[in-house]
Short mmCIF file of C-alpha atoms and ligand atoms in Angstrom, two decimals:
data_model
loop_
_atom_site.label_atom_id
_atom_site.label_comp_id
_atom_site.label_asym_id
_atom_site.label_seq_id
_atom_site.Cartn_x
_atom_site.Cartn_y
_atom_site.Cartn_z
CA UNK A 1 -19.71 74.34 -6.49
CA UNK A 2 -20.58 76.21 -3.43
CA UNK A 3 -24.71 76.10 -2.05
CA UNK A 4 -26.84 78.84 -3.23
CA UNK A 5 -30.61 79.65 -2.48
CA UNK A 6 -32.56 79.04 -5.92
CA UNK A 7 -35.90 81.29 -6.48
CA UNK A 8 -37.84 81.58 -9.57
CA UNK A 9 -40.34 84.51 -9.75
CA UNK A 10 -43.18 84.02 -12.01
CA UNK A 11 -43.42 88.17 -11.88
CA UNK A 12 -41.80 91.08 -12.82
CA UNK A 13 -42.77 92.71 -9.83
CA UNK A 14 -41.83 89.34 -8.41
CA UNK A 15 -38.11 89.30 -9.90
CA UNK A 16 -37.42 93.09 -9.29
CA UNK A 17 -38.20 92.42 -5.16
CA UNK A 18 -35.74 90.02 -5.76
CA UNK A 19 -32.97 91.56 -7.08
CA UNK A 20 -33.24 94.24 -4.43
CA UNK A 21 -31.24 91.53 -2.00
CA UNK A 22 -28.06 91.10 -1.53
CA UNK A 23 -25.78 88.73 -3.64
CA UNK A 24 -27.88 87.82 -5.92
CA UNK A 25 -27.09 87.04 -9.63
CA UNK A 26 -29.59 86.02 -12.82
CA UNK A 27 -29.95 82.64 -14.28
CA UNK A 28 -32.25 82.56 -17.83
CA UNK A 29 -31.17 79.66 -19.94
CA UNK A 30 -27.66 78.59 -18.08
CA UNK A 31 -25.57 77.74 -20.86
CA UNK A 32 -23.03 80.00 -19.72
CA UNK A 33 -23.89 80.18 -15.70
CA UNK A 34 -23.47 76.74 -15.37
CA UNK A 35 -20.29 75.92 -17.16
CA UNK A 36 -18.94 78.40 -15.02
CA UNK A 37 -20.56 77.81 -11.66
CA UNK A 38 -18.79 73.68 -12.35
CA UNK A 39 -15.26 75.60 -12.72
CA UNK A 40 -16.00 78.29 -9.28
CA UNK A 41 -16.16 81.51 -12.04
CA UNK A 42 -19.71 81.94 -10.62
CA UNK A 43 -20.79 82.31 -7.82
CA UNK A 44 -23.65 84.02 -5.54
CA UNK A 45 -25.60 82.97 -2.25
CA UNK A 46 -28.95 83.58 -4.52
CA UNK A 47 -29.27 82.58 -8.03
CA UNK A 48 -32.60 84.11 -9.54
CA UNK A 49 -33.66 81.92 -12.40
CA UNK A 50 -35.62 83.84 -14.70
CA UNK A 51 -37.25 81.30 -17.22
CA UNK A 52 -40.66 81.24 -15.72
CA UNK A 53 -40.87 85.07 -16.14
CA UNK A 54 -43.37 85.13 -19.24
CA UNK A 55 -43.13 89.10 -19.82
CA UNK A 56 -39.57 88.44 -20.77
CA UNK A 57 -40.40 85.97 -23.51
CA UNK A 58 -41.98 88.25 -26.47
CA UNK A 59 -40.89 88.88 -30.38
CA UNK A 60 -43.33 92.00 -31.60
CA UNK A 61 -42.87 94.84 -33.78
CA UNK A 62 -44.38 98.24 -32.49
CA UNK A 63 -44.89 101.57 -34.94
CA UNK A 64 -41.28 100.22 -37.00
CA UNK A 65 -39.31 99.43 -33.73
CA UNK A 66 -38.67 95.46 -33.31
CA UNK A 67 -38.91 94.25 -29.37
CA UNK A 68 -37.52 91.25 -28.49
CA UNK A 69 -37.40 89.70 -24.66
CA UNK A 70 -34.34 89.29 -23.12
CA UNK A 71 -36.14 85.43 -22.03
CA UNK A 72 -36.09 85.04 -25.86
CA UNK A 73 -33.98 81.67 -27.00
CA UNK A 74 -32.00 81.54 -29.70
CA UNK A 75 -34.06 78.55 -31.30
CA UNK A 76 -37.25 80.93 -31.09
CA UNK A 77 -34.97 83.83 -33.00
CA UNK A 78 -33.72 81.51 -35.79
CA UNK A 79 -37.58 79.99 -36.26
CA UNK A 80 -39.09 83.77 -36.19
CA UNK A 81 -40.66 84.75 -39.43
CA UNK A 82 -41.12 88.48 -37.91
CA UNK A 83 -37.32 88.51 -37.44
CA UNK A 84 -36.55 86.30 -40.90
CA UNK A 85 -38.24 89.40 -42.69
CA UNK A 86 -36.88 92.20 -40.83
CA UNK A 87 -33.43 91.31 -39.59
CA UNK A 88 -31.81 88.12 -41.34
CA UNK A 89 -28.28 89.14 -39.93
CA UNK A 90 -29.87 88.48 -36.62
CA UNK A 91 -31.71 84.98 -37.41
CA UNK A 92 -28.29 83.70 -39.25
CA UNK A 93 -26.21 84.07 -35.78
CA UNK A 94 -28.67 83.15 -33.16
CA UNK A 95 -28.92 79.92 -35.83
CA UNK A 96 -25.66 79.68 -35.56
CA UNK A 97 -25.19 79.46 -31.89
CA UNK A 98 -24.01 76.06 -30.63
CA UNK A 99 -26.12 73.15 -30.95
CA UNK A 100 -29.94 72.62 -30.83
CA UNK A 101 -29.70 71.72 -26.96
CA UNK A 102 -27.70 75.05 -26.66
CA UNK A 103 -29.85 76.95 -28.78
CA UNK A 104 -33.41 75.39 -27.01
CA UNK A 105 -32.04 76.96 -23.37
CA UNK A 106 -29.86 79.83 -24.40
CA UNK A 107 -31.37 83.17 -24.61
CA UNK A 108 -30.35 86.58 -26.14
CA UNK A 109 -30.38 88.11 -22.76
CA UNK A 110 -27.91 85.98 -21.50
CA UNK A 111 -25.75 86.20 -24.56
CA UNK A 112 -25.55 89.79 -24.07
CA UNK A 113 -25.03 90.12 -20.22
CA UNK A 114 -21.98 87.46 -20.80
CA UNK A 115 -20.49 90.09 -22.60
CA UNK A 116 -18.06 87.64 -24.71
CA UNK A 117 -16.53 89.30 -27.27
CA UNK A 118 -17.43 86.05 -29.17
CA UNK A 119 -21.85 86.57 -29.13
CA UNK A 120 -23.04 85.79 -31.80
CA UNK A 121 -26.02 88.36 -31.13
CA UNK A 122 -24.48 91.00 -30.66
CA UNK A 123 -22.46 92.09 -33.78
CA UNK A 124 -26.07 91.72 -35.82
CA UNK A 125 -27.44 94.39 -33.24
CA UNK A 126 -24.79 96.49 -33.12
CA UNK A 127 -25.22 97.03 -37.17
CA UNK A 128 -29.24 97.56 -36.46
CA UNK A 129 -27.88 100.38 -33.32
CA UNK A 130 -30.12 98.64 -31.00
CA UNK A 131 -30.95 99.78 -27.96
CA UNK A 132 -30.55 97.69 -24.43
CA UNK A 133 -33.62 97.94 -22.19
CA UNK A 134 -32.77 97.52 -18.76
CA UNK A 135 -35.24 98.23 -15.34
CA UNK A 136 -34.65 97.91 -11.65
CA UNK A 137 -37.37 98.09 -9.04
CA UNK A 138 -37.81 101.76 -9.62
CA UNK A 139 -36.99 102.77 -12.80
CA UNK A 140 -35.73 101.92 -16.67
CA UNK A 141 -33.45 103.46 -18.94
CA UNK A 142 -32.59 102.04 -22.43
CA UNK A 143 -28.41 101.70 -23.57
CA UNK A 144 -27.50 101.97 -26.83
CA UNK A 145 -25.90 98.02 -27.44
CA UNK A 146 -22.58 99.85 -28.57
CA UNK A 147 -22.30 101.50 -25.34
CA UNK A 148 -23.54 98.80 -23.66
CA UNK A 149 -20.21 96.76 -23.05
CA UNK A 150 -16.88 97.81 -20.72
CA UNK A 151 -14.76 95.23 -21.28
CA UNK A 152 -14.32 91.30 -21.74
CA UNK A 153 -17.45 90.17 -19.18
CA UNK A 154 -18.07 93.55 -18.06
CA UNK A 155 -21.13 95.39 -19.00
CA UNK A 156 -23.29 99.00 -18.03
CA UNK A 157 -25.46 96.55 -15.92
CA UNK A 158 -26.03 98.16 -12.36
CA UNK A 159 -26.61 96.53 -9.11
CA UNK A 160 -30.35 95.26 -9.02
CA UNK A 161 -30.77 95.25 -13.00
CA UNK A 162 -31.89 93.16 -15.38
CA UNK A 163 -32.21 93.37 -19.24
CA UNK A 164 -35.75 93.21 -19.83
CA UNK A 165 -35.74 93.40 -23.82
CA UNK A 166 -33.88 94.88 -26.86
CA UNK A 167 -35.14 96.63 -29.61
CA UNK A 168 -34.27 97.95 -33.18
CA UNK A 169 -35.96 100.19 -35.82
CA UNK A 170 -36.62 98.28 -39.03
CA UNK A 171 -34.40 99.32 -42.00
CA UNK A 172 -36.62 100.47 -44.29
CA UNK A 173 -35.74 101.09 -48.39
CA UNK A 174 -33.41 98.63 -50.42
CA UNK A 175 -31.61 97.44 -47.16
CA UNK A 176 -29.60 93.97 -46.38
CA UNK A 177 -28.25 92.29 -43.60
CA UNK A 178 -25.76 89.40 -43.36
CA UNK A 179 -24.09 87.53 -40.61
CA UNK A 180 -20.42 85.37 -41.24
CA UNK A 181 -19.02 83.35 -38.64
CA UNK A 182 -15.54 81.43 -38.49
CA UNK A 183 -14.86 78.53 -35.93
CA UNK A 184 -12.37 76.23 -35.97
CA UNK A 185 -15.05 73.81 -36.90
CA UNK A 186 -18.23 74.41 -38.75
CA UNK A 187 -20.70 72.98 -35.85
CA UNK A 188 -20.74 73.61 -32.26
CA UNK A 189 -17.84 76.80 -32.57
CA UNK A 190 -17.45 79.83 -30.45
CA UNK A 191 -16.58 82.44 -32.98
CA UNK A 192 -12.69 82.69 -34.19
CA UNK A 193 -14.18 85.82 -35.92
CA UNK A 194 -17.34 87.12 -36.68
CA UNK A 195 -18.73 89.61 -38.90
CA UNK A 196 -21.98 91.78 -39.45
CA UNK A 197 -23.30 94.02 -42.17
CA UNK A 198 -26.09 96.14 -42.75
CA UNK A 199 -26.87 98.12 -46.13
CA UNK A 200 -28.89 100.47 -47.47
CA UNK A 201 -29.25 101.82 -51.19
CA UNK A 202 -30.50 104.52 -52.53
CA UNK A 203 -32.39 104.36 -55.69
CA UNK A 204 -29.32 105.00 -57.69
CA UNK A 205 -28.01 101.83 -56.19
CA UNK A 206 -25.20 104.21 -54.22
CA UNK A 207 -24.85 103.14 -50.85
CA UNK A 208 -26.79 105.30 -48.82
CA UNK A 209 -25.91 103.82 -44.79
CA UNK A 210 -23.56 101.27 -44.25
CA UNK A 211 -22.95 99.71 -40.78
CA UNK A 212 -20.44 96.78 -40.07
CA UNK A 213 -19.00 95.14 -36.84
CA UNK A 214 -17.12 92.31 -36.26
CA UNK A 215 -17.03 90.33 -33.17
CA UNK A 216 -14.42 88.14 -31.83
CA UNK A 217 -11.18 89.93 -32.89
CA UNK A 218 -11.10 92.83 -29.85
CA UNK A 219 -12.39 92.83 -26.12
CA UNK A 220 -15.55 93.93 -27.33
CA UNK A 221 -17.43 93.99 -30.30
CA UNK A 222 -16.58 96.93 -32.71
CA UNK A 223 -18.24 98.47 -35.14
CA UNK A 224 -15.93 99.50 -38.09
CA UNK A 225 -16.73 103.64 -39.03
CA UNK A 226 -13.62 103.65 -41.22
CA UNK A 227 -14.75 101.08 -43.60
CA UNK A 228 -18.43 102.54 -43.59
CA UNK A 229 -17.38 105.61 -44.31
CA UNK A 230 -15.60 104.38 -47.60
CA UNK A 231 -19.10 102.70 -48.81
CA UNK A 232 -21.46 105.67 -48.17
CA UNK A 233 -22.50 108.06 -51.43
CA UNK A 234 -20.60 104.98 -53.48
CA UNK A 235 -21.66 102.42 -56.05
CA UNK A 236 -20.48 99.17 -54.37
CA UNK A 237 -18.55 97.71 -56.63
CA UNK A 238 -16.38 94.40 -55.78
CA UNK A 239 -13.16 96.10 -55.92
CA UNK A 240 -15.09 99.51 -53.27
CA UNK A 241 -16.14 96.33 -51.37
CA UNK A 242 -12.85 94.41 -50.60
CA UNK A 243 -11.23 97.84 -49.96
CA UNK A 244 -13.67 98.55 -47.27
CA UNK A 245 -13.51 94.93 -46.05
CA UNK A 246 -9.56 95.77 -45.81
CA UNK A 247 -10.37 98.98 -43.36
CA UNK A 248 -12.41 97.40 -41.22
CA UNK A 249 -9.19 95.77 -39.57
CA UNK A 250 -7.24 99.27 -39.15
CA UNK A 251 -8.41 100.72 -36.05
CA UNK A 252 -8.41 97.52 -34.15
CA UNK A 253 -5.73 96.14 -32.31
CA UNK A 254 -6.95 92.21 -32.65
CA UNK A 255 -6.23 89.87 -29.94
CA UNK A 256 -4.40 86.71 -29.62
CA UNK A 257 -6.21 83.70 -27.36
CA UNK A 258 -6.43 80.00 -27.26
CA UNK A 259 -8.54 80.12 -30.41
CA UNK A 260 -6.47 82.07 -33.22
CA UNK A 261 -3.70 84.50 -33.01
CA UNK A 262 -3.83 87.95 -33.75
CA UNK A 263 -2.27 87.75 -37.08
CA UNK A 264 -5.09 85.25 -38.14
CA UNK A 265 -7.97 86.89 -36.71
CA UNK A 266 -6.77 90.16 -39.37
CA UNK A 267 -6.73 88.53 -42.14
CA UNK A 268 -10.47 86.02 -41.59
CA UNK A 269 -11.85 89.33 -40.42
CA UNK A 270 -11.19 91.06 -43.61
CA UNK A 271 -12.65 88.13 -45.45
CA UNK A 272 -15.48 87.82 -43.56
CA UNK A 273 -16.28 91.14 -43.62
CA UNK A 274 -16.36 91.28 -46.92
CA UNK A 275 -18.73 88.22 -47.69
CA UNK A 276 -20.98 90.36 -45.06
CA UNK A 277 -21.46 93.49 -46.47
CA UNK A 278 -21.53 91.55 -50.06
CA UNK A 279 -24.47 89.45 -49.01
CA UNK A 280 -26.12 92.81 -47.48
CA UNK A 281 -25.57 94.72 -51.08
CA UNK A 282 -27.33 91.36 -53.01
CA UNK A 283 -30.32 91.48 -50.54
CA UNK A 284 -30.42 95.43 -50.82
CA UNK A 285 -30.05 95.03 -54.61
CA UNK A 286 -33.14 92.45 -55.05
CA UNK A 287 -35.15 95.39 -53.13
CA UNK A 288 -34.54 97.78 -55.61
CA UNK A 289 -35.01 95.84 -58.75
C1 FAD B 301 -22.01 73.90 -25.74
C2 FAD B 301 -22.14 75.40 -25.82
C3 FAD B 301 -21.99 76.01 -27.07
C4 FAD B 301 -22.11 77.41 -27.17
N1 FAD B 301 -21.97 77.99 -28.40
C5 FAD B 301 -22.12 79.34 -28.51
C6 FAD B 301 -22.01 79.95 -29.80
O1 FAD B 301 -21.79 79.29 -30.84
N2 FAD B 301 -22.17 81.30 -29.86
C7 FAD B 301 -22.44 82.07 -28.75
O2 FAD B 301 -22.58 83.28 -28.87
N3 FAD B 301 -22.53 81.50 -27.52
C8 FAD B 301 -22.39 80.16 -27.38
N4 FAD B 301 -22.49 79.58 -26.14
C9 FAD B 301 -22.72 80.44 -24.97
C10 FAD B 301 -24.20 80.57 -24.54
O3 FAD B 301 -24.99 79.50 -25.00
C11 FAD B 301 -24.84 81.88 -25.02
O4 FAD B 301 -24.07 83.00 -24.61
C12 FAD B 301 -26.28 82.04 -24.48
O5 FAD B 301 -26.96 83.01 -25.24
C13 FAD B 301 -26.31 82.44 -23.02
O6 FAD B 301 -27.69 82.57 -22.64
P1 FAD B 301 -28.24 81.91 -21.31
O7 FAD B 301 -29.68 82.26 -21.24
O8 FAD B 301 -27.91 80.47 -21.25
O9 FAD B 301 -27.39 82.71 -20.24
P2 FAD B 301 -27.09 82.32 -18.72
O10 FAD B 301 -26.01 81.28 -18.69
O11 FAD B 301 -28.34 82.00 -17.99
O12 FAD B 301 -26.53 83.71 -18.23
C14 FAD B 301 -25.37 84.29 -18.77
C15 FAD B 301 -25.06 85.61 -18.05
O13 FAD B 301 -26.07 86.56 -18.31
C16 FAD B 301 -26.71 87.00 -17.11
N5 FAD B 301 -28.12 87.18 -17.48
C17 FAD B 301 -28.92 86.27 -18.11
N6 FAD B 301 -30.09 86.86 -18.43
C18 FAD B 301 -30.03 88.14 -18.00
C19 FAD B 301 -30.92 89.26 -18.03
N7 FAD B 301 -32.14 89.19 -18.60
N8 FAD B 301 -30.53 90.44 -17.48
C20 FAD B 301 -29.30 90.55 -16.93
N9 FAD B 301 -28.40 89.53 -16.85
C21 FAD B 301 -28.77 88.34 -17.39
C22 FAD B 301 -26.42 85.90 -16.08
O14 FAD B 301 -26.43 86.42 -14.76
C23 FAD B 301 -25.02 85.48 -16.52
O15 FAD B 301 -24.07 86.40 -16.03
C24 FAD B 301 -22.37 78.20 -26.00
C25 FAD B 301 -22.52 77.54 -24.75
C26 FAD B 301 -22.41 76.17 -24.67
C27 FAD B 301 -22.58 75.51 -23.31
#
């Protein structure tokens, strides 16, 4: 591991001075800095930790639209009631992440900026189209989170940015969310494949939006239009729902690594969507009754 300067602003102010230098890079929880930083895939003279920044560390709900801090852990997320009520797709990954140690540092910040086609985050705010708020020392501009990635590790972030929260609009109606997750164990598993849906119904119990992505099976997150497209203006019936499920796996060409092959990841990806977007119709359902 080579030597690096350490700083920890207590300020945003503080932290966007910061950033202004030159080779600098962001710590928040470390989970997945230092891992790397041990095997030299890491590296900067300057490492910024950003854990003692409170204004990064907020869950609040403003006018319908949810904020969350990019400081935010996943421990906090899963123990939210705020976030229990208004996005349960969201509380079932972050809960899912790792262990409690892993969970206790981690934050959704740092899950994001990772960019690993494997966050657990991120498919649960791609199906709420949340937006990624980002700020330099002179301005801020706000990505939408399916936008938001380039690649494997690569994101929109500029030089001198940081994410300072991400938000979503509550669903509002009889709407569901759902979160699956397949590892090649059931504890302590980076995704093999992950899945995300998010319903709505309208009082005819038709589906009136339907929003799905799955995570783990491309170099990015994807949402799956082809497979919404077949739910909206429909009853969702089990036989509608396994027939969307099916779609979601056409436009993606899945990939093959050290966890699954491609082959694999098609088929659990169908499956899981499905259990998704059925969990999302059961929640939506309960609202309308
Ligand atoms: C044992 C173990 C198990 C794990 N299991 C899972 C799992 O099941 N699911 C999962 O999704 N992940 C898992 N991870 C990965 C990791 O815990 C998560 O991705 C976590 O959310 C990363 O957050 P962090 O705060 O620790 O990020 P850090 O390691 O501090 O940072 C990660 C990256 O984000 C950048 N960054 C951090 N905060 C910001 C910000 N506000 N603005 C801009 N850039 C920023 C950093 O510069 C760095 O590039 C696991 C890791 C470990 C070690």
């Amino acid at each position: 591991m080579q030597d690096f300067e350490f700083l920890q602003p207590k300020s945003l102010a503080e932290l966007s001075d910061l950033l202004a230098g030159s080779d600098t890079r962001l710590v928040a929880g470390g989970t997945d800095v230092i891992p790397k930083m041990r095997h030299n895939l890491f590296a900067a003279s300057t490492l910024i930790d950003l854990s003692r920044v409170d204004d990064l560390n907020f869950i609040q709900e403003d006018e319908g639209e949810v904020k969350i801090g990019a400081c935010v852990t996943h421990q906090q997320i899963a123990e939210s009631e705020l976030l229990a009520l208004v996005n349960p797709s969201l509380v079932a990954a972050s809960a899912s992440v790792g262990c409690v140690q892993t969970r206790n540092r981690g934050t959704l910040g740092g899950n994001i900026a990772n960019a690993s086609p494997a966050a657990d985050a991120v498919p649960p705010l791609f199906v709420y189209s949340a937006q990624v708020h980002l700020r330099d020392k002179d301005a801020q501009r706000a990505v939408p989170i399916t936008e938001f990635f380039t690649g494997p590790g690569s994101t929109m972030l500029g030089s001198g940015e940081y994410i300072h929260h991400i938000s979503f609009p509550r669903l509002k109606g009889a709407w569901g969310s759902a979160f699956q997750k397949m590892g090649k164990r059931s504890g302590m598993a980076i995704a093999v494949v992950s899945a995300a849906a998010a319903v709505v119904l309208d009082e005819s119990g038709a589906v009136k939006d339907a929003r799905i992505a799955l995570g783990s099976v491309a170099p990015t997150v994807v949402r799956c239009l082809l497979a919404e497209s077949i739910l909206v203006n429909q009853e969702p019936t089990p036989e509608l729902v396994k027939k969307a499920a099916d779609a979601c796996i056409t436009d993606i060409s899945t990939i093959s690594d050290v966890r699954s092959t491609a082959e694999y990841r098609q088929h659990a990806a169908a499956v899981l969507a499905g259990r998704a977007i059925q969990q999302a119709v059961y929640q939506a359902r309960m609202r309308l009754a």
